[in-house]
């Protein structure tokens, strides 16, 4: 760890750090435990556990939380990892909204905020996010120094060389070189940047519809289309980070000869065909002239409007093509539908399944995401916590 002098392993100071970390990790896993329980689970002697707990209390990493009350003997002190030892910030940037959440190291959200994204340039959006971060930290009663890790979820792929985002056509100016430096200055240090669909997948795997699933894909459909893929608990992002940019899959009769000498499109054919605006466009083509949003089309379909039902079924057919493409390449155990339109899976799942069975034998189980609009933030907080736990220990446990 840069800036932290770690005692060599095998020295008394190094062994103390190892023991302290083992005790702290156990408390984080179990929630709370007594000295005898910690000794039994870690295999450390009771005197060693007592010394480790005393040191962790001194560092502000553990605290006594009460006493055991069962049995007839003396009650024992219960210890827990101190959740207030640090905090993580999650940021979800979308075309329509910017959502923020702050959680302590126990995963409890202590503040959150949501604002509409009215920015029409990258600079304006960075400034708006920076102001929202400052506001949310104040709501939590914290200071910027209390935030150990910040995790930002955004459409597109972070370009490490140009320090901006590729493949994010719904966010104007997001491809400006140096934009990531601007974000780091506005949001704060230790900023982790991840694709929003990937974070949605992490959220659904940690606490949503994909818990315990080894190989699954999370397809998000809203103003854009994306996919997060997880294999054995790890996000698969590909060689350049663009794995899951399924909006660029071809759809319909696309021929290179029809588009000679043109630049690659900012928006892919599949995204044009399946994102929210396509539902509105399809509804209007069917004669539902007053449809203004995908949400309204789904509402009318749920109420039994025949034209809206046909528009939803047409969207299901297009999504079935997407699922079939993913299934043939990845062979996932499960596909989770997320994003704004994923909230309408009750209307989409049956027609998607029917369409799939007409043109492919590869039909994975498809379910609605459980986290809704909180999915990106849930994934961001989870990623932040895993990183913050190690950082907090390294920064607070000084060499003896």
CSV table of C-alpha atoms in Angstrom, one decimal:
chain,number,residue,atom,x,y,z
A,1,UNK,CA,0.0,0.0,0.0
A,2,UNK,CA,1.5,3.3,-1.1
A,3,UNK,CA,2.3,5.6,1.8
A,4,UNK,CA,1.9,2.8,4.4
A,5,UNK,CA,5.0,1.1,5.9
A,6,UNK,CA,4.0,-2.5,6.5
A,7,UNK,CA,6.1,-4.5,9.0
A,8,UNK,CA,7.7,-7.6,7.4
A,9,UNK,CA,5.8,-10.8,7.7
A,10,UNK,CA,7.3,-13.0,10.4
A,11,UNK,CA,8.3,-10.2,12.7
A,12,UNK,CA,6.4,-9.6,15.9
A,13,UNK,CA,4.9,-6.4,14.5
A,14,UNK,CA,4.0,-8.2,11.3
A,15,UNK,CA,2.3,-11.1,13.1
A,16,UNK,CA,0.3,-8.7,15.3
A,17,UNK,CA,-1.0,-7.0,12.1
A,18,UNK,CA,-2.0,-10.4,10.6
A,19,UNK,CA,-3.8,-11.4,13.8
A,20,UNK,CA,-5.6,-8.1,14.0
A,21,UNK,CA,-6.7,-8.4,10.4
A,22,UNK,CA,-7.9,-11.9,11.0
A,23,UNK,CA,-10.0,-10.8,14.0
A,24,UNK,CA,-11.4,-7.8,12.2
A,25,UNK,CA,-12.3,-9.9,9.1
A,26,UNK,CA,-14.1,-12.4,11.4
A,27,UNK,CA,-16.1,-9.6,13.1
A,28,UNK,CA,-17.1,-8.3,9.7
A,29,UNK,CA,-18.3,-11.7,8.6
A,30,UNK,CA,-20.2,-12.6,11.7
A,31,UNK,CA,-21.6,-9.2,12.7
A,32,UNK,CA,-20.6,-9.7,16.4
A,33,UNK,CA,-18.8,-12.2,18.6
A,34,UNK,CA,-17.3,-12.7,22.0
A,35,UNK,CA,-13.6,-13.2,22.7
A,36,UNK,CA,-14.0,-17.0,23.1
A,37,UNK,CA,-16.0,-17.2,19.9
A,38,UNK,CA,-13.3,-15.2,18.0
A,39,UNK,CA,-10.6,-17.5,19.4
A,40,UNK,CA,-12.5,-20.6,18.4
A,41,UNK,CA,-13.2,-19.4,14.8
A,42,UNK,CA,-9.8,-17.9,14.1
A,43,UNK,CA,-7.7,-20.6,15.9
A,44,UNK,CA,-5.9,-17.8,17.8
A,45,UNK,CA,-5.2,-18.0,21.6
A,46,UNK,CA,-7.5,-16.1,23.9
A,47,UNK,CA,-4.6,-13.8,25.0
A,48,UNK,CA,-3.8,-13.0,21.4
A,49,UNK,CA,-7.4,-12.3,20.6
A,50,UNK,CA,-7.6,-10.0,23.7
A,51,UNK,CA,-4.6,-8.1,22.5
A,52,UNK,CA,-5.9,-7.8,18.9
A,53,UNK,CA,-9.3,-6.6,20.1
A,54,UNK,CA,-7.7,-4.0,22.4
A,55,UNK,CA,-5.6,-2.7,19.5
A,56,UNK,CA,-8.6,-2.6,17.1
A,57,UNK,CA,-10.6,-0.7,19.6
A,58,UNK,CA,-7.7,1.8,19.9
A,59,UNK,CA,-7.6,2.2,16.1
A,60,UNK,CA,-11.4,2.8,16.0
A,61,UNK,CA,-11.9,-0.4,13.9
A,62,UNK,CA,-13.8,-2.4,16.5
A,63,UNK,CA,-16.1,-1.7,19.5
A,64,UNK,CA,-17.9,-3.4,22.3
A,65,UNK,CA,-21.6,-3.6,21.4
A,66,UNK,CA,-23.1,-5.3,24.5
A,67,UNK,CA,-23.0,-8.5,26.5
A,68,UNK,CA,-24.3,-12.0,26.0
A,69,UNK,CA,-27.4,-12.6,28.1
A,70,UNK,CA,-27.9,-16.4,27.8
A,71,UNK,CA,-26.7,-19.0,30.3
A,72,UNK,CA,-26.2,-18.8,34.0
A,73,UNK,CA,-22.5,-17.9,34.0
A,74,UNK,CA,-20.8,-14.5,33.6
A,75,UNK,CA,-21.9,-12.6,30.6
A,76,UNK,CA,-19.3,-12.0,27.9
A,77,UNK,CA,-18.6,-8.8,26.0
A,78,UNK,CA,-19.7,-8.8,22.4
A,79,UNK,CA,-17.6,-7.0,19.9
A,80,UNK,CA,-18.3,-5.8,16.3
A,81,UNK,CA,-16.4,-4.1,13.5
A,82,UNK,CA,-17.1,-0.4,14.0
A,83,UNK,CA,-19.2,0.6,11.0
A,84,UNK,CA,-18.4,4.3,11.5
A,85,UNK,CA,-14.7,3.7,10.8
A,86,UNK,CA,-15.3,4.9,7.3
A,87,UNK,CA,-17.9,5.5,4.6
A,88,UNK,CA,-18.3,4.8,0.9
A,89,UNK,CA,-20.0,7.0,-1.7
A,90,UNK,CA,-21.9,5.5,-4.6
A,91,UNK,CA,-22.8,7.7,-7.7
A,92,UNK,CA,-25.2,6.6,-10.4
A,93,UNK,CA,-25.1,8.9,-13.5
A,94,UNK,CA,-27.8,8.4,-16.0
A,95,UNK,CA,-29.4,10.3,-18.8
A,96,UNK,CA,-32.5,11.1,-16.8
A,97,UNK,CA,-31.3,11.1,-13.2
A,98,UNK,CA,-28.2,11.3,-11.0
A,99,UNK,CA,-28.5,9.3,-7.8
A,100,UNK,CA,-26.1,9.2,-4.8
A,101,UNK,CA,-25.9,7.1,-1.7
A,102,UNK,CA,-23.5,7.1,1.3
A,103,UNK,CA,-23.1,3.9,3.4
A,104,UNK,CA,-21.1,3.1,6.5
A,105,UNK,CA,-18.7,0.1,6.5
A,106,UNK,CA,-21.6,-2.0,7.8
A,107,UNK,CA,-23.4,-1.3,4.5
A,108,UNK,CA,-26.1,0.9,6.1
A,109,UNK,CA,-27.1,3.8,3.9
A,110,UNK,CA,-26.9,7.0,5.9
A,111,UNK,CA,-27.8,9.5,3.2
A,112,UNK,CA,-29.0,9.5,-0.3
A,113,UNK,CA,-30.1,12.0,-2.9
A,114,UNK,CA,-31.6,12.1,-6.4
A,115,UNK,CA,-31.8,14.9,-9.0
A,116,UNK,CA,-32.9,15.0,-12.5
A,117,UNK,CA,-30.1,15.3,-15.0
A,118,UNK,CA,-30.8,18.5,-16.9
A,119,UNK,CA,-27.2,19.0,-18.0
A,120,UNK,CA,-26.5,19.4,-21.7
A,121,UNK,CA,-22.7,19.2,-21.6
A,122,UNK,CA,-20.0,17.1,-19.9
A,123,UNK,CA,-18.8,20.1,-17.9
A,124,UNK,CA,-22.2,21.0,-16.7
A,125,UNK,CA,-22.9,17.5,-15.6
A,126,UNK,CA,-19.6,17.2,-13.7
A,127,UNK,CA,-20.3,20.5,-11.9
A,128,UNK,CA,-23.8,19.3,-11.0
A,129,UNK,CA,-22.6,16.0,-9.7
A,130,UNK,CA,-19.9,17.7,-7.6
A,131,UNK,CA,-22.5,19.9,-6.0
A,132,UNK,CA,-24.7,17.0,-5.3
A,133,UNK,CA,-21.8,15.1,-3.7
A,134,UNK,CA,-21.2,18.1,-1.4
A,135,UNK,CA,-24.8,18.3,-0.5
A,136,UNK,CA,-25.2,14.6,0.2
A,137,UNK,CA,-22.1,14.5,2.5
A,138,UNK,CA,-23.6,17.4,4.5
A,139,UNK,CA,-26.9,15.5,4.7
A,140,UNK,CA,-25.0,12.6,6.2
A,141,UNK,CA,-23.4,14.8,8.8
A,142,UNK,CA,-19.9,13.9,7.5
A,143,UNK,CA,-16.9,15.5,6.0
A,144,UNK,CA,-15.2,14.7,2.7
A,145,UNK,CA,-12.4,13.1,4.7
A,146,UNK,CA,-14.8,10.6,6.2
A,147,UNK,CA,-15.4,9.1,2.7
A,148,UNK,CA,-12.9,6.3,2.1
A,149,UNK,CA,-13.9,5.2,-1.4
A,150,UNK,CA,-16.0,6.7,-4.1
A,151,UNK,CA,-17.5,4.5,-6.8
A,152,UNK,CA,-19.1,6.0,-9.9
A,153,UNK,CA,-21.4,4.1,-12.3
A,154,UNK,CA,-21.8,5.5,-15.8
A,155,UNK,CA,-22.9,4.4,-19.2
A,156,UNK,CA,-20.1,3.6,-21.6
A,157,UNK,CA,-16.5,2.5,-21.1
A,158,UNK,CA,-13.7,4.5,-19.4
A,159,UNK,CA,-10.9,5.3,-21.8
A,160,UNK,CA,-7.7,5.1,-19.8
A,161,UNK,CA,-5.6,7.0,-22.3
A,162,UNK,CA,-7.9,9.9,-23.1
A,163,UNK,CA,-9.4,9.8,-19.6
A,164,UNK,CA,-13.0,10.1,-20.8
A,165,UNK,CA,-15.9,7.7,-21.7
A,166,UNK,CA,-16.4,5.9,-25.0
A,167,UNK,CA,-19.8,4.5,-26.1
A,168,UNK,CA,-21.9,6.9,-24.0
A,169,UNK,CA,-24.0,8.7,-26.7
A,170,UNK,CA,-26.8,9.5,-24.2
A,171,UNK,CA,-24.5,11.8,-22.2
A,172,UNK,CA,-23.4,14.8,-24.2
A,173,UNK,CA,-19.8,15.7,-23.8
A,174,UNK,CA,-18.9,12.5,-21.9
A,175,UNK,CA,-16.3,11.7,-24.6
A,176,UNK,CA,-14.3,14.9,-23.9
A,177,UNK,CA,-10.6,14.1,-23.2
A,178,UNK,CA,-9.7,14.7,-19.5
A,179,UNK,CA,-13.3,14.4,-18.3
A,180,UNK,CA,-12.4,11.7,-15.7
A,181,UNK,CA,-9.9,14.1,-14.2
A,182,UNK,CA,-12.7,16.7,-13.9
A,183,UNK,CA,-14.9,14.0,-12.2
A,184,UNK,CA,-12.1,13.1,-9.7
A,185,UNK,CA,-11.7,16.8,-8.8
A,186,UNK,CA,-15.4,17.2,-8.4
A,187,UNK,CA,-16.2,14.0,-6.5
A,188,UNK,CA,-13.0,13.4,-4.6
A,189,UNK,CA,-10.0,11.1,-4.4
A,190,UNK,CA,-10.0,7.3,-4.5
A,191,UNK,CA,-12.6,7.3,-7.3
A,192,UNK,CA,-13.4,4.0,-8.8
A,193,UNK,CA,-15.2,4.2,-12.2
A,194,UNK,CA,-17.3,1.3,-13.5
A,195,UNK,CA,-19.9,0.7,-16.2
A,196,UNK,CA,-23.4,1.1,-14.8
A,197,UNK,CA,-24.6,-2.2,-16.2
A,198,UNK,CA,-21.7,-4.0,-14.6
A,199,UNK,CA,-22.6,-2.4,-11.2
A,200,UNK,CA,-26.2,-3.4,-11.7
A,201,UNK,CA,-25.0,-7.0,-12.2
A,202,UNK,CA,-22.9,-6.8,-9.0
A,203,UNK,CA,-25.9,-5.4,-7.1
A,204,UNK,CA,-28.2,-8.2,-8.3
A,205,UNK,CA,-25.6,-10.8,-7.5
A,206,UNK,CA,-24.9,-9.4,-4.0
A,207,UNK,CA,-28.4,-8.8,-2.8
A,208,UNK,CA,-30.9,-9.3,-5.7
A,209,UNK,CA,-32.2,-11.8,-8.2
A,210,UNK,CA,-28.9,-13.4,-9.0
A,211,UNK,CA,-27.7,-14.4,-5.5
A,212,UNK,CA,-25.7,-17.6,-5.7
A,213,UNK,CA,-25.7,-17.8,-9.5
A,214,UNK,CA,-22.3,-18.6,-11.0
A,215,UNK,CA,-22.8,-17.4,-14.6
A,216,UNK,CA,-25.4,-14.8,-15.4
A,217,UNK,CA,-26.0,-11.7,-17.5
A,218,UNK,CA,-27.9,-8.6,-16.5
A,219,UNK,CA,-29.5,-6.8,-19.4
A,220,UNK,CA,-30.4,-3.2,-18.7
A,221,UNK,CA,-32.9,-1.4,-20.9
A,222,UNK,CA,-33.7,2.3,-20.5
A,223,UNK,CA,-32.7,5.3,-22.5
A,224,UNK,CA,-29.9,3.0,-23.7
A,225,UNK,CA,-29.1,-0.8,-23.6
A,226,UNK,CA,-26.3,-2.5,-21.8
A,227,UNK,CA,-25.3,-5.7,-20.2
A,228,UNK,CA,-23.2,-6.7,-17.2
A,229,UNK,CA,-21.8,-10.3,-17.2
A,230,UNK,CA,-20.6,-12.1,-14.0
A,231,UNK,CA,-18.7,-15.3,-14.0
A,232,UNK,CA,-18.0,-17.0,-10.6
A,233,UNK,CA,-18.6,-13.8,-8.7
A,234,UNK,CA,-16.4,-11.6,-10.9
A,235,UNK,CA,-17.4,-9.1,-13.5
A,236,UNK,CA,-16.2,-10.0,-17.0
A,237,UNK,CA,-15.4,-6.7,-18.8
A,238,UNK,CA,-13.3,-8.0,-21.8
A,239,UNK,CA,-10.0,-6.8,-23.2
A,240,UNK,CA,-10.9,-3.1,-23.3
A,241,UNK,CA,-13.8,-2.9,-21.0
A,242,UNK,CA,-16.4,-3.0,-23.7
A,243,UNK,CA,-17.8,-6.5,-23.0
A,244,UNK,CA,-21.6,-6.1,-22.6
A,245,UNK,CA,-22.0,-3.2,-25.0
A,246,UNK,CA,-24.7,-5.1,-26.7
A,247,UNK,CA,-26.4,-2.0,-28.0
A,248,UNK,CA,-23.9,-2.3,-30.9
A,249,UNK,CA,-25.1,-5.7,-32.0
A,250,UNK,CA,-26.6,-5.6,-35.5
A,251,UNK,CA,-30.3,-5.7,-35.8
A,252,UNK,CA,-32.4,-6.0,-38.9
A,253,UNK,CA,-31.0,-5.9,-42.4
A,254,UNK,CA,-27.7,-4.1,-41.9
A,255,UNK,CA,-25.2,-4.2,-44.8
A,256,UNK,CA,-21.9,-2.5,-44.9
A,257,UNK,CA,-22.5,-1.6,-48.6
A,258,UNK,CA,-25.4,0.6,-47.5
A,259,UNK,CA,-23.1,2.8,-45.4
A,260,UNK,CA,-19.9,3.4,-47.4
A,261,UNK,CA,-17.1,5.5,-46.0
A,262,UNK,CA,-19.0,6.5,-42.8
A,263,UNK,CA,-17.7,6.8,-39.3
A,264,UNK,CA,-18.8,4.1,-36.8
A,265,UNK,CA,-22.2,5.0,-35.4
A,266,UNK,CA,-22.5,6.6,-32.0
A,267,UNK,CA,-25.5,4.5,-31.2
A,268,UNK,CA,-25.8,0.8,-32.2
A,269,UNK,CA,-28.6,-0.8,-34.2
A,270,UNK,CA,-29.8,-2.9,-31.4
A,271,UNK,CA,-30.0,0.0,-29.0
A,272,UNK,CA,-32.0,2.0,-31.6
A,273,UNK,CA,-34.4,-1.0,-31.9
A,274,UNK,CA,-34.9,-1.9,-28.2
A,275,UNK,CA,-34.3,1.2,-26.0
A,276,UNK,CA,-37.2,3.0,-24.4
A,277,UNK,CA,-37.8,5.4,-27.3
A,278,UNK,CA,-38.3,2.4,-29.6
A,279,UNK,CA,-41.4,1.4,-27.6
A,280,UNK,CA,-42.9,4.9,-28.0
A,281,UNK,CA,-42.0,4.9,-31.7
A,282,UNK,CA,-43.6,1.4,-32.2
A,283,UNK,CA,-46.7,2.4,-30.3
A,284,UNK,CA,-47.2,5.5,-32.5
A,285,UNK,CA,-46.7,3.4,-35.7
A,286,UNK,CA,-49.5,1.1,-34.5
A,287,UNK,CA,-51.8,4.1,-34.1
A,288,UNK,CA,-51.3,5.0,-30.4
A,289,UNK,CA,-50.6,8.6,-31.3
A,290,UNK,CA,-50.8,10.0,-27.7
A,291,UNK,CA,-48.0,7.8,-26.3
A,292,UNK,CA,-45.3,10.1,-24.9
A,293,UNK,CA,-43.1,7.7,-23.0
A,294,UNK,CA,-42.3,4.0,-22.6
A,295,UNK,CA,-43.7,4.2,-19.1
A,296,UNK,CA,-47.0,5.4,-20.5
A,297,UNK,CA,-47.1,2.6,-23.1
A,298,UNK,CA,-46.6,0.0,-20.4
A,299,UNK,CA,-49.2,1.6,-18.2
A,300,UNK,CA,-51.8,1.5,-21.0
A,301,UNK,CA,-50.8,-2.1,-21.8
A,302,UNK,CA,-51.3,-3.1,-18.2
A,303,UNK,CA,-54.8,-1.5,-18.4
A,304,UNK,CA,-55.6,-3.6,-21.4
A,305,UNK,CA,-55.2,-1.1,-24.3
A,306,UNK,CA,-54.9,-3.3,-27.4
A,307,UNK,CA,-52.5,-1.1,-29.3
A,308,UNK,CA,-50.2,-0.7,-26.2
A,309,UNK,CA,-50.3,-4.5,-25.7
A,310,UNK,CA,-49.2,-5.0,-29.3
A,311,UNK,CA,-46.4,-2.5,-28.9
A,312,UNK,CA,-45.2,-4.3,-25.8
A,313,UNK,CA,-45.3,-7.6,-27.5
A,314,UNK,CA,-43.2,-6.2,-30.4
A,315,UNK,CA,-40.6,-4.9,-27.9
A,316,UNK,CA,-40.6,-8.4,-26.3
A,317,UNK,CA,-39.8,-9.9,-29.8
A,318,UNK,CA,-36.8,-7.5,-30.1
A,319,UNK,CA,-35.6,-8.4,-26.6
A,320,UNK,CA,-35.9,-12.1,-27.4
A,321,UNK,CA,-33.4,-11.5,-30.3
A,322,UNK,CA,-31.1,-9.9,-27.7
A,323,UNK,CA,-31.5,-12.7,-25.2
A,324,UNK,CA,-30.9,-15.3,-28.0
A,325,UNK,CA,-27.7,-13.6,-29.1
A,326,UNK,CA,-26.4,-13.5,-25.5
A,327,UNK,CA,-27.4,-17.1,-24.8
A,328,UNK,CA,-25.6,-18.4,-27.8
A,329,UNK,CA,-22.3,-16.8,-26.9
A,330,UNK,CA,-22.3,-16.9,-23.1
A,331,UNK,CA,-24.7,-19.8,-22.1
A,332,UNK,CA,-25.7,-18.0,-18.9
A,333,UNK,CA,-27.6,-19.9,-16.2
A,334,UNK,CA,-29.8,-16.8,-15.7
A,335,UNK,CA,-30.6,-13.5,-17.4
A,336,UNK,CA,-31.8,-10.6,-15.2
A,337,UNK,CA,-33.8,-7.8,-16.8
A,338,UNK,CA,-32.9,-4.4,-15.3
A,339,UNK,CA,-33.1,-0.8,-16.1
A,340,UNK,CA,-36.3,1.3,-16.4
A,341,UNK,CA,-38.0,-1.2,-18.7
A,342,UNK,CA,-36.9,-4.1,-16.6
A,343,UNK,CA,-39.4,-2.9,-14.1
A,344,UNK,CA,-42.1,-4.0,-16.5
A,345,UNK,CA,-40.9,-7.6,-16.8
A,346,UNK,CA,-44.3,-8.8,-15.7
A,347,UNK,CA,-45.5,-7.8,-19.2
A,348,UNK,CA,-42.4,-8.8,-21.1
A,349,UNK,CA,-41.3,-12.2,-19.7
A,350,UNK,CA,-44.1,-14.4,-21.2
A,351,UNK,CA,-43.9,-13.0,-24.7
A,352,UNK,CA,-40.1,-13.0,-24.6
A,353,UNK,CA,-40.2,-16.7,-23.7
A,354,UNK,CA,-42.7,-17.5,-26.4
A,355,UNK,CA,-40.6,-15.8,-29.0
A,356,UNK,CA,-37.4,-17.5,-27.9
A,357,UNK,CA,-38.9,-20.9,-28.3
A,358,UNK,CA,-39.8,-20.2,-31.9
A,359,UNK,CA,-36.2,-19.6,-33.1
A,360,UNK,CA,-33.7,-21.1,-30.7
A,361,UNK,CA,-33.3,-24.1,-28.4
A,362,UNK,CA,-31.1,-22.0,-26.1
A,363,UNK,CA,-33.6,-20.5,-23.7
A,364,UNK,CA,-32.1,-19.4,-20.3
A,365,UNK,CA,-34.2,-18.6,-17.3
A,366,UNK,CA,-35.2,-14.9,-17.4
A,367,UNK,CA,-36.2,-13.0,-14.3
A,368,UNK,CA,-37.0,-9.4,-13.3
A,369,UNK,CA,-34.3,-7.6,-11.3
A,370,UNK,CA,-35.2,-7.2,-7.6
A,371,UNK,CA,-33.4,-3.9,-7.0
A,372,UNK,CA,-35.1,-1.6,-9.4
A,373,UNK,CA,-33.7,1.9,-9.6
A,374,UNK,CA,-31.3,1.2,-6.7
A,375,UNK,CA,-29.4,-1.5,-8.6
A,376,UNK,CA,-26.5,0.6,-9.8
A,377,UNK,CA,-26.1,2.2,-6.3
A,378,UNK,CA,-26.2,-1.2,-4.6
A,379,UNK,CA,-23.4,-2.4,-6.9
A,380,UNK,CA,-21.4,0.7,-6.3
A,381,UNK,CA,-21.7,0.5,-2.5
A,382,UNK,CA,-20.7,-3.2,-2.6
A,383,UNK,CA,-17.6,-2.5,-4.7
A,384,UNK,CA,-16.8,0.4,-2.5
A,385,UNK,CA,-17.1,-1.6,0.7
A,386,UNK,CA,-14.8,-4.4,-0.5
A,387,UNK,CA,-12.1,-1.8,-1.3
A,388,UNK,CA,-12.7,0.4,1.8
A,389,UNK,CA,-12.3,-2.4,4.3
A,390,UNK,CA,-8.7,-3.0,3.3
A,391,UNK,CA,-7.9,0.7,3.0
A,392,UNK,CA,-9.3,1.6,6.4
A,393,UNK,CA,-7.2,-1.2,8.0
A,394,UNK,CA,-4.0,-0.2,6.2
A,395,UNK,CA,-4.4,3.5,7.1
A,396,UNK,CA,-5.3,3.1,10.7
A,397,UNK,CA,-3.2,0.2,11.9
A,398,UNK,CA,0.2,1.8,12.2
A,399,UNK,CA,3.4,-0.3,12.4
A,400,UNK,CA,4.4,-1.1,16.0
